[in-house]
Amino acid sequence: MKIAVNLDRLSSELEDLASFSDAPPSEEGTAVTRVVFTSTDLEARTFLETLAEKAGLRIRRDAVGNIFFRWEGSDPSLAPIGTGSHTDAIPHAGMYDGTVGVLGGLEAIRALKEAGFQPKRSIELLMFTSEEPTRFGIGCLGSRLLSGTLSPEKADALIDKHERTLEEVRTAAGFSGGLDTVKLPAGYYHHWLELHIEQGPLLEREGLPIGIVTAIAAPASYKFYLEGFGGHAGALLMPERKDALCAAAELILSVERNTLATGAIDTVGTVGTAQIHPGAVNSVPSRVTLELDLRDIDPARRESVIEAVRRDIAAIQAKRGVTVREELVNADPPATSDATIVAALEEVCRDAKILYKKMVSRAYHDSLFMARISPIAMIFIPCRNGVSHRPDEYASPEAIGTGVSVLAAAMARLAAQ
Amino acid sequence: MKIAVNLDRLSSELEDLASFSDAPPSEEGTAVTRVVFTSTDLEARTFLETLAEKAGLRIRRDAVGNIFFRWEGSDPSLAPIGTGSHTDAIPHAGMYDGTVGVLGGLEAIRALKEAGFQPKRSIELLMFTSEEPTRFGIGCLGSRLLSGTLSPEKADALIDKHERTLEEVRTAAGFSGGLDTVKLPAGYYHHWLELHIEQGPLLEREGLPIGIVTAIAAPASYKFYLEGFGGHAGALLMPERKDALCAAAELILSVERNTLATGAIDTVGTVGTAQIHPGAVNSVPSRVTLELDLRDIDPARRESVIEAVRRDIAAIQAKRGVTVREELVNADPPATSDATIVAALEEVCRDAKILYKKMVSRAYHDSLFMARISPIAMIFIPCRNGVSHRPDEYASPEAIGTGVSVLAAAMARLAAQ
């Protein structure tokens, strides 16, 4: 069977999808902002559904807005092969993160259909709701619910910055019904595969077109609420200050220092946001909220970093009289890829004479949660300079095409058994 | 002449004025947000004009929205005695900053009228536009224009965060005409007096009801634009990072360290705001903007702090590969009070057996700029815990009453000559 990926079609669809965006134009590239359940996100979903209908796929939407696109196999009683990713985007992001796995998954299915392939197992393309944590502060909302990692009650009570609950927001967006209906049974997918840009520099640096992901790093995120003592910037004298922003600055540097101190390249720690109260040039900051993202492939090492940060926080509190409250947003264990799927991917690459390497995913993905209910693996393709979450994020049509062809061939192999 | 301040009337008017606010309710006290030329600010102005009309004062509004309330003297050809302050408030501020000088000034005039006093010189109450820098990034907008410290062209070109110019905003608020008509001639006021809460702890700590201000500290403000390199918080490895927020943290701590290093209690430095781009928990910050407020009664010592910060910035840039651009927003010289007015205030206090101390104002005020065109002095009253710019800012009715009676007696003395 000769599988031909239509790169023009796929590239043009990626461009069209990128046009659903709330980002102002950027000189750095195609800027995309697409936050879950905004009108922009809903329009992008409609665009995707139209394409999938044209490809003859059956559509199912669940109560949190995950969308399933199904190509029925010759034996519908067998557990399907799944693939997919997300289409939401953080503010000022790029056009390839997630979208390559969704539109690329669709293209893989179309290429298999056009090659005359008839799967024995059904093949399902899945678009996950809110992989990005932008709106509700927690990533992989859709896949956490699908895998039973997040309770329906906790999920519905999540609030956005306008104090609207997930329940309100999803209902307004047209996704109603109880979240308890979202969870999939264990073994729902016989095998699960996700195609994604690497979001790191390794494949490009080594000149390799494909990465086969053997493990996904364990992410954790925390909020820190600092409370000091505010006042007039002219009149509150230096010795009397309990400046919450100065304390926050020490905490930010503590995170950096302790992350570097593990000596492991796989440990990454980032303070990505800081909200300052009252936030006026002539007012001493009385309250600051920081958000920390901490990841490692080794959960114990990740824990050692947060413990070292906590020791620094104790010292900061004692020294400055600023109180710091820590809130764990989420801390997930790492996932390991399934040996059968990894072997299938290796065979596909060897047969097609495509160079590849086995590697770890330092970014986390919906597949991290899908691993709790199904065997998983991921396919990485290189992206320019390893850059992601920015307008200059870029993957070439050729790189995407190679990824889609490997995905299609692997799905064909797995769906035939 | 027996001057009787009506404390019930004044307290009730302060409460009424505080009700014009965009701040959500606070458990800490009466929270006030009143940003220049919002509908809330305009309603507060109307409230004030209604009170002044009832007191028989003549009203004049200039092109930037400064409002003059005049009590004509028996010799209108003489330069008037001026008093006043501001009614705008930064977000989540309190109800006494500025307002005590405006409504207290009005009460002083009413008390003099009710005592049967007839001034030889006219007495003018002035409400300044935008003492706070919240909207246009520069404080004392009204008094800078009145004193010719800011050019009309530069002022009209100032923009708010919605990219609206001062010219657009003031015109929409009903204040039209050229800003070149705002400047007052030198010597316009024979003497100028401003009543204000101390915004510091000294009077309360020493149990003194009155501070006579002999000098106002020199304020400067700067913006720092930091530019690093963003990316995905999971995939951008630590050794490759140029995190703009980590660089900003070092800059914030440099400001604190170098301000403390002067060893002078009169040096204060504050980073009050930080804007982070893109501002997502899972994105490495690529750009940060900080605002710095730096003050001293000694301009050379203030300059030595910013120079030390600049040396640290050079080191931060070299170490981190993050670029830092500095922008001077304003740097003003200090002002010294007029000996005649200070003497008059001292006599008034001694005659009334009111304890006082001479002191420096570390906060700056419109009087700093009025000093460029007229002899000035200020009257301070204690405020609880020295707190200002917060909802729990508080001055007791008794403290306010003492301040108003000293202001009234001093104006009577100065307006009679």
CSV table of N, CA, C and O in Angstrom, one decimal, chain A residues 140-174:
chain,number,residue,atom,x,y,z
A,140,CYS,N,-4.6,20.2,30.1
A,140,CYS,CA,-5.1,18.9,29.8
A,140,CYS,C,-6.4,18.6,30.5
A,140,CYS,O,-6.7,17.5,31.0
A,141,LEU,N,-7.3,19.6,30.5
A,141,LEU,CA,-8.6,19.5,31.1
A,141,LEU,C,-9.4,18.3,30.5
A,141,LEU,O,-10.0,17.5,31.2
A,142,GLY,N,-9.4,18.3,29.2
A,142,GLY,CA,-10.2,17.2,28.5
A,142,GLY,C,-9.7,15.9,28.7
A,142,GLY,O,-10.4,14.9,29.1
A,143,SER,N,-8.3,15.7,28.6
A,143,SER,CA,-7.8,14.3,28.8
A,143,SER,C,-7.8,13.9,30.3
A,143,SER,O,-7.8,12.7,30.6
A,144,ARG,N,-7.7,14.9,31.2
A,144,ARG,CA,-7.8,14.5,32.6
A,144,ARG,C,-9.2,13.9,32.9
A,144,ARG,O,-9.3,13.0,33.7
A,145,LEU,N,-10.2,14.5,32.3
A,145,LEU,CA,-11.6,14.0,32.5
A,145,LEU,C,-11.8,12.7,31.8
A,145,LEU,O,-12.4,11.8,32.4
A,146,LEU,N,-11.2,12.6,30.6
A,146,LEU,CA,-11.4,11.3,29.9
A,146,LEU,C,-10.7,10.2,30.6
A,146,LEU,O,-11.2,9.0,30.6
A,147,SER,N,-9.6,10.5,31.3
A,147,SER,CA,-8.9,9.4,32.0
A,147,SER,C,-9.2,9.3,33.5
A,147,SER,O,-8.6,8.5,34.2
A,148,GLY,N,-10.2,10.1,33.9
A,148,GLY,CA,-10.6,10.0,35.3
A,148,GLY,C,-9.5,10.6,36.3
A,148,GLY,O,-9.5,10.2,37.5
A,149,THR,N,-8.6,11.4,35.8
A,149,THR,CA,-7.6,12.0,36.6
A,149,THR,C,-8.1,13.2,37.4
A,149,THR,O,-7.5,13.6,38.4
A,150,LEU,N,-9.2,13.8,37.0
A,150,LEU,CA,-9.8,14.9,37.6
A,150,LEU,C,-11.2,14.6,37.9
A,150,LEU,O,-11.9,14.1,37.0
A,151,SER,N,-11.7,14.9,39.1
A,151,SER,CA,-13.1,14.6,39.4
A,151,SER,C,-14.0,15.6,38.7
A,151,SER,O,-13.7,16.7,38.6
A,152,PRO,N,-15.2,15.1,38.2
A,152,PRO,CA,-16.1,16.0,37.6
A,152,PRO,C,-16.5,17.2,38.5
A,152,PRO,O,-16.7,18.3,37.9
A,153,GLU,N,-16.6,16.9,39.8
A,153,GLU,CA,-17.1,18.0,40.7
A,153,GLU,C,-16.0,19.1,40.7
A,153,GLU,O,-16.2,20.3,40.6
A,154,LYS,N,-14.7,18.7,40.9
A,154,LYS,CA,-13.6,19.7,40.9
A,154,LYS,C,-13.5,20.4,39.6
A,154,LYS,O,-13.3,21.6,39.6
A,155,ALA,N,-13.7,19.7,38.5
A,155,ALA,CA,-13.6,20.3,37.2
A,155,ALA,C,-14.6,21.4,37.0
A,155,ALA,O,-14.3,22.5,36.7
A,156,ASP,N,-15.9,21.1,37.3
A,156,ASP,CA,-17.0,22.0,37.1
A,156,ASP,C,-16.8,23.3,38.0
A,156,ASP,O,-17.3,24.3,37.6
A,157,ALA,N,-16.1,23.1,39.1
A,157,ALA,CA,-15.9,24.2,40.0
A,157,ALA,C,-14.7,25.1,39.7
A,157,ALA,O,-14.5,26.2,40.3
A,158,LEU,N,-13.9,24.7,38.7
A,158,LEU,CA,-12.8,25.6,38.3
A,158,LEU,C,-13.3,26.9,37.9
A,158,LEU,O,-14.4,27.0,37.2
A,159,ILE,N,-12.6,28.0,38.2
A,159,ILE,CA,-13.1,29.3,37.8
A,159,ILE,C,-12.0,30.0,36.9
A,159,ILE,O,-10.8,29.8,37.1
A,160,ASP,N,-12.5,30.8,36.0
A,160,ASP,CA,-11.6,31.7,35.2
A,160,ASP,C,-11.4,33.0,35.8
A,160,ASP,O,-11.9,33.2,36.9
A,161,LYS,N,-10.6,33.9,35.2
A,161,LYS,CA,-10.3,35.2,35.9
A,161,LYS,C,-11.5,36.1,36.0
A,161,LYS,O,-11.5,37.1,36.8
A,162,HIS,N,-12.6,35.8,35.3
A,162,HIS,CA,-13.8,36.6,35.5
A,162,HIS,C,-14.7,35.9,36.5
A,162,HIS,O,-15.9,36.2,36.5
A,163,GLU,N,-14.2,34.9,37.2
A,163,GLU,CA,-15.0,34.2,38.3
A,163,GLU,C,-16.1,33.4,37.7
A,163,GLU,O,-17.1,33.1,38.3
A,164,ARG,N,-16.0,33.0,36.4
A,164,ARG,CA,-17.0,32.1,35.8
A,164,ARG,C,-16.5,30.7,36.0
A,164,ARG,O,-15.3,30.3,35.7
A,165,THR,N,-17.4,29.8,36.4
A,165,THR,CA,-17.0,28.4,36.5
A,165,THR,C,-17.0,27.7,35.2
A,165,THR,O,-17.6,28.1,34.2
A,166,LEU,N,-16.2,26.5,35.2
A,166,LEU,CA,-16.2,25.7,33.9
A,166,LEU,C,-17.6,25.3,33.5
A,166,LEU,O,-17.9,25.3,32.4
A,167,GLU,N,-18.4,25.0,34.5
A,167,GLU,CA,-19.8,24.6,34.2
A,167,GLU,C,-20.5,25.7,33.5
A,167,GLU,O,-21.2,25.4,32.4
A,168,GLU,N,-20.4,26.9,34.0
A,168,GLU,CA,-21.1,28.0,33.3
A,168,GLU,C,-20.6,28.2,31.9
A,168,GLU,O,-21.3,28.3,30.9
A,169,VAL,N,-19.3,28.2,31.8
A,169,VAL,CA,-18.6,28.5,30.5
A,169,VAL,C,-18.9,27.4,29.5
A,169,VAL,O,-19.2,27.7,28.3
A,170,ARG,N,-18.8,26.1,29.9
A,170,ARG,CA,-19.0,25.1,28.9
A,170,ARG,C,-20.4,25.0,28.4
A,170,ARG,O,-20.8,24.8,27.3
A,171,THR,N,-21.4,25.3,29.4
A,171,THR,CA,-22.8,25.3,29.0
A,171,THR,C,-23.1,26.4,28.0
A,171,THR,O,-23.8,26.2,27.0
A,172,ALA,N,-22.5,27.6,28.3
A,172,ALA,CA,-22.7,28.7,27.4
A,172,ALA,C,-22.2,28.4,26.0
A,172,ALA,O,-22.7,28.8,25.0
A,173,ALA,N,-21.1,27.6,26.0
A,173,ALA,CA,-20.5,27.2,24.7
A,173,ALA,C,-21.2,26.1,24.0
A,173,ALA,O,-20.9,25.7,22.9
A,174,GLY,N,-22.3,25.5,24.7
A,174,GLY,CA,-23.1,24.5,24.0
A,174,GLY,C,-22.7,23.1,24.4
A,174,GLY,O,-23.2,22.1,23.8
